[in-house]
Amino acid sequence: MIVEQAIDRFKRHGEIDVISVSGGKDSTAMLALAIERGANVLAVFADTQHEHPAVYEYLDYLDEFLRKNGQFPIVRVDGSEAIHEKMEIRRQRLLQVAGGVRYRDWE
């Protein structure tokens, strides 16, 4: 539903600015600045499933604030699979190094 609304707004206004939101101060400042300057903003949070509980609480607060002020709610996407895949690749490479495989010989 949110994505469809963003597409509709894009068709009407010509652009949508997608901002990656982590729940930290820098991405929040970037989001606030974009909204303040009148950008059509779609905030996206890639959830690794390994965030501190305070991050989720803050994102809920920020999401409510955005909704009350006529902005799109935060789109939360599951980024955990990509993180787990990268962690497995690193684990395998560390095992290779421990077994004597040189960097240039990695598969």
PDB file of C-alpha atoms in Angstrom:
ATOM      1  CA  MET A   1       0.000   0.000   0.000  1.00  0.00           C
ATOM      2  CA  ILE A   2       2.729   2.489   0.935  1.00  0.00           C
ATOM      3  CA  VAL A   3       4.717   1.740  -2.198  1.00  0.00           C
ATOM      4  CA  GLU A   4       1.619   2.156  -4.368  1.00  0.00           C
ATOM      5  CA  GLN A   5       0.979   5.539  -2.726  1.00  0.00           C
ATOM      6  CA  ALA A   6       4.584   6.537  -3.389  1.00  0.00           C
ATOM      7  CA  ILE A   7       4.230   5.557  -7.040  1.00  0.00           C
ATOM      8  CA  ASP A   8       1.037   7.604  -7.271  1.00  0.00           C
ATOM      9  CA  ARG A   9       2.749  10.619  -5.712  1.00  0.00           C
ATOM     10  CA  PHE A  10       5.657  10.156  -8.114  1.00  0.00           C
ATOM     11  CA  LYS A  11       3.274  10.195 -11.070  1.00  0.00           C
ATOM     12  CA  ARG A  12       1.647  13.374  -9.805  1.00  0.00           C
ATOM     13  CA  HIS A  13       4.768  15.275  -8.678  1.00  0.00           C
ATOM     14  CA  GLY A  14       7.566  13.797 -10.780  1.00  0.00           C
ATOM     15  CA  GLU A  15       9.938  12.551  -8.103  1.00  0.00           C
ATOM     16  CA  ILE A  16      10.291  10.686  -4.838  1.00  0.00           C
ATOM     17  CA  ASP A  17      13.376  10.892  -2.654  1.00  0.00           C
ATOM     18  CA  VAL A  18      14.162   7.598  -0.952  1.00  0.00           C
ATOM     19  CA  ILE A  19      16.104   8.039   2.263  1.00  0.00           C
ATOM     20  CA  SER A  20      17.648   5.152   4.128  1.00  0.00           C
ATOM     21  CA  VAL A  21      16.820   5.511   7.816  1.00  0.00           C
ATOM     22  CA  SER A  22      18.827   3.606  10.415  1.00  0.00           C
ATOM     23  CA  GLY A  23      17.306   5.117  13.515  1.00  0.00           C
ATOM     24  CA  GLY A  24      20.478   7.069  14.196  1.00  0.00           C
ATOM     25  CA  LYS A  25      21.044  10.791  14.410  1.00  0.00           C
ATOM     26  CA  ASP A  26      22.568  11.238  10.953  1.00  0.00           C
ATOM     27  CA  SER A  27      19.829   9.551   8.948  1.00  0.00           C
ATOM     28  CA  THR A  28      17.181  11.243  11.091  1.00  0.00           C
ATOM     29  CA  ALA A  29      18.788  14.637  10.388  1.00  0.00           C
ATOM     30  CA  MET A  30      18.881  13.874   6.659  1.00  0.00           C
ATOM     31  CA  LEU A  31      15.216  12.880   6.719  1.00  0.00           C
ATOM     32  CA  ALA A  32      14.235  16.007   8.664  1.00  0.00           C
ATOM     33  CA  LEU A  33      16.203  18.248   6.307  1.00  0.00           C
ATOM     34  CA  ALA A  34      14.607  16.672   3.229  1.00  0.00           C
ATOM     35  CA  ILE A  35      11.117  17.094   4.671  1.00  0.00           C
ATOM     36  CA  GLU A  36      11.875  20.660   5.750  1.00  0.00           C
ATOM     37  CA  ARG A  37      12.930  21.471   2.185  1.00  0.00           C
ATOM     38  CA  GLY A  38       9.704  20.065   0.760  1.00  0.00           C
ATOM     39  CA  ALA A  39      10.980  16.823  -0.741  1.00  0.00           C
ATOM     40  CA  ASN A  40       8.586  13.963  -1.463  1.00  0.00           C
ATOM     41  CA  VAL A  41      10.232  11.518   0.909  1.00  0.00           C
ATOM     42  CA  LEU A  42       9.968   7.778   1.310  1.00  0.00           C
ATOM     43  CA  ALA A  43      11.973   6.618   4.341  1.00  0.00           C
ATOM     44  CA  VAL A  44      13.237   3.028   4.219  1.00  0.00           C
ATOM     45  CA  PHE A  45      14.646   0.997   7.116  1.00  0.00           C
ATOM     46  CA  ALA A  46      16.552  -2.214   6.294  1.00  0.00           C
ATOM     47  CA  ASP A  47      15.980  -4.372   9.355  1.00  0.00           C
ATOM     48  CA  THR A  48      18.872  -6.731  10.069  1.00  0.00           C
ATOM     49  CA  GLN A  49      16.994  -8.258  13.039  1.00  0.00           C
ATOM     50  CA  HIS A  50      20.085  -7.431  15.123  1.00  0.00           C
ATOM     51  CA  GLU A  51      19.242  -3.895  16.216  1.00  0.00           C
ATOM     52  CA  HIS A  52      19.124  -2.691  19.798  1.00  0.00           C
ATOM     53  CA  PRO A  53      15.543  -2.541  21.134  1.00  0.00           C
ATOM     54  CA  ALA A  54      15.885   1.236  21.527  1.00  0.00           C
ATOM     55  CA  VAL A  55      16.321   1.537  17.749  1.00  0.00           C
ATOM     56  CA  TYR A  56      12.956  -0.134  17.147  1.00  0.00           C
ATOM     57  CA  GLU A  57      11.316   2.062  19.788  1.00  0.00           C
ATOM     58  CA  TYR A  58      12.733   5.186  18.178  1.00  0.00           C
ATOM     59  CA  LEU A  59      11.640   4.068  14.698  1.00  0.00           C
ATOM     60  CA  ASP A  60       8.106   3.538  16.021  1.00  0.00           C
ATOM     61  CA  TYR A  61       8.183   7.064  17.471  1.00  0.00           C
ATOM     62  CA  LEU A  62       9.563   8.515  14.223  1.00  0.00           C
ATOM     63  CA  ASP A  63       7.006   6.589  12.173  1.00  0.00           C
ATOM     64  CA  GLU A  64       4.145   8.002  14.250  1.00  0.00           C
ATOM     65  CA  PHE A  65       5.574  11.516  13.914  1.00  0.00           C
ATOM     66  CA  LEU A  66       5.794  11.174  10.125  1.00  0.00           C
ATOM     67  CA  ARG A  67       2.206   9.920   9.855  1.00  0.00           C
ATOM     68  CA  LYS A  68       0.860  12.758  12.031  1.00  0.00           C
ATOM     69  CA  ASN A  69       2.644  15.279   9.813  1.00  0.00           C
ATOM     70  CA  GLY A  70       1.360  14.032   6.471  1.00  0.00           C
ATOM     71  CA  GLN A  71       4.400  12.015   5.462  1.00  0.00           C
ATOM     72  CA  PHE A  72       4.631   8.412   4.368  1.00  0.00           C
ATOM     73  CA  PRO A  73       5.265   5.956   7.191  1.00  0.00           C
ATOM     74  CA  ILE A  74       8.660   4.272   7.275  1.00  0.00           C
ATOM     75  CA  VAL A  75       8.934   1.306   4.937  1.00  0.00           C
ATOM     76  CA  ARG A  76      10.602  -1.540   6.813  1.00  0.00           C
ATOM     77  CA  VAL A  77      12.301  -4.152   4.678  1.00  0.00           C
ATOM     78  CA  ASP A  78      13.844  -7.377   5.876  1.00  0.00           C
ATOM     79  CA  GLY A  79      17.591  -7.079   5.425  1.00  0.00           C
ATOM     80  CA  SER A  80      18.399 -10.039   7.656  1.00  0.00           C
ATOM     81  CA  GLU A  81      18.864 -12.579   4.863  1.00  0.00           C
ATOM     82  CA  ALA A  82      21.496 -10.468   3.109  1.00  0.00           C
ATOM     83  CA  ILE A  83      23.326  -9.906   6.396  1.00  0.00           C
ATOM     84  CA  HIS A  84      23.256 -13.610   7.222  1.00  0.00           C
ATOM     85  CA  GLU A  85      24.589 -14.489   3.755  1.00  0.00           C
ATOM     86  CA  LYS A  86      27.487 -12.040   4.134  1.00  0.00           C
ATOM     87  CA  MET A  87      28.272 -13.371   7.602  1.00  0.00           C
ATOM     88  CA  GLU A  88      28.361 -16.932   6.254  1.00  0.00           C
ATOM     89  CA  ILE A  89      30.699 -15.934   3.415  1.00  0.00           C
ATOM     90  CA  ARG A  90      33.033 -14.253   5.917  1.00  0.00           C
ATOM     91  CA  ARG A  91      32.901 -17.260   8.200  1.00  0.00           C
ATOM     92  CA  GLN A  92      33.825 -19.564   5.319  1.00  0.00           C
ATOM     93  CA  ARG A  93      36.709 -17.304   4.293  1.00  0.00           C
ATOM     94  CA  LEU A  94      38.034 -17.187   7.840  1.00  0.00           C
ATOM     95  CA  LEU A  95      37.939 -20.976   7.935  1.00  0.00           C
ATOM     96  CA  GLN A  96      39.864 -21.040   4.650  1.00  0.00           C
ATOM     97  CA  VAL A  97      42.488 -18.656   6.014  1.00  0.00           C
ATOM     98  CA  ALA A  98      42.777 -20.731   9.176  1.00  0.00           C
ATOM     99  CA  GLY A  99      43.309 -23.759   6.941  1.00  0.00           C
ATOM    100  CA  GLY A 100      46.134 -22.046   5.039  1.00  0.00           C
ATOM    101  CA  VAL A 101      44.276 -20.836   1.935  1.00  0.00           C
ATOM    102  CA  ARG A 102      45.713 -17.548   0.643  1.00  0.00           C
ATOM    103  CA  TYR A 103      43.499 -14.542  -0.144  1.00  0.00           C
ATOM    104  CA  ARG A 104      44.042 -14.746  -3.906  1.00  0.00           C
ATOM    105  CA  ASP A 105      42.925 -18.388  -3.880  1.00  0.00           C
ATOM    106  CA  TRP A 106      39.510 -17.686  -2.333  1.00  0.00           C
ATOM    107  CA  GLU A 107      36.547 -19.079  -4.206  1.00  0.00           C
TER     108      GLU A 107
END
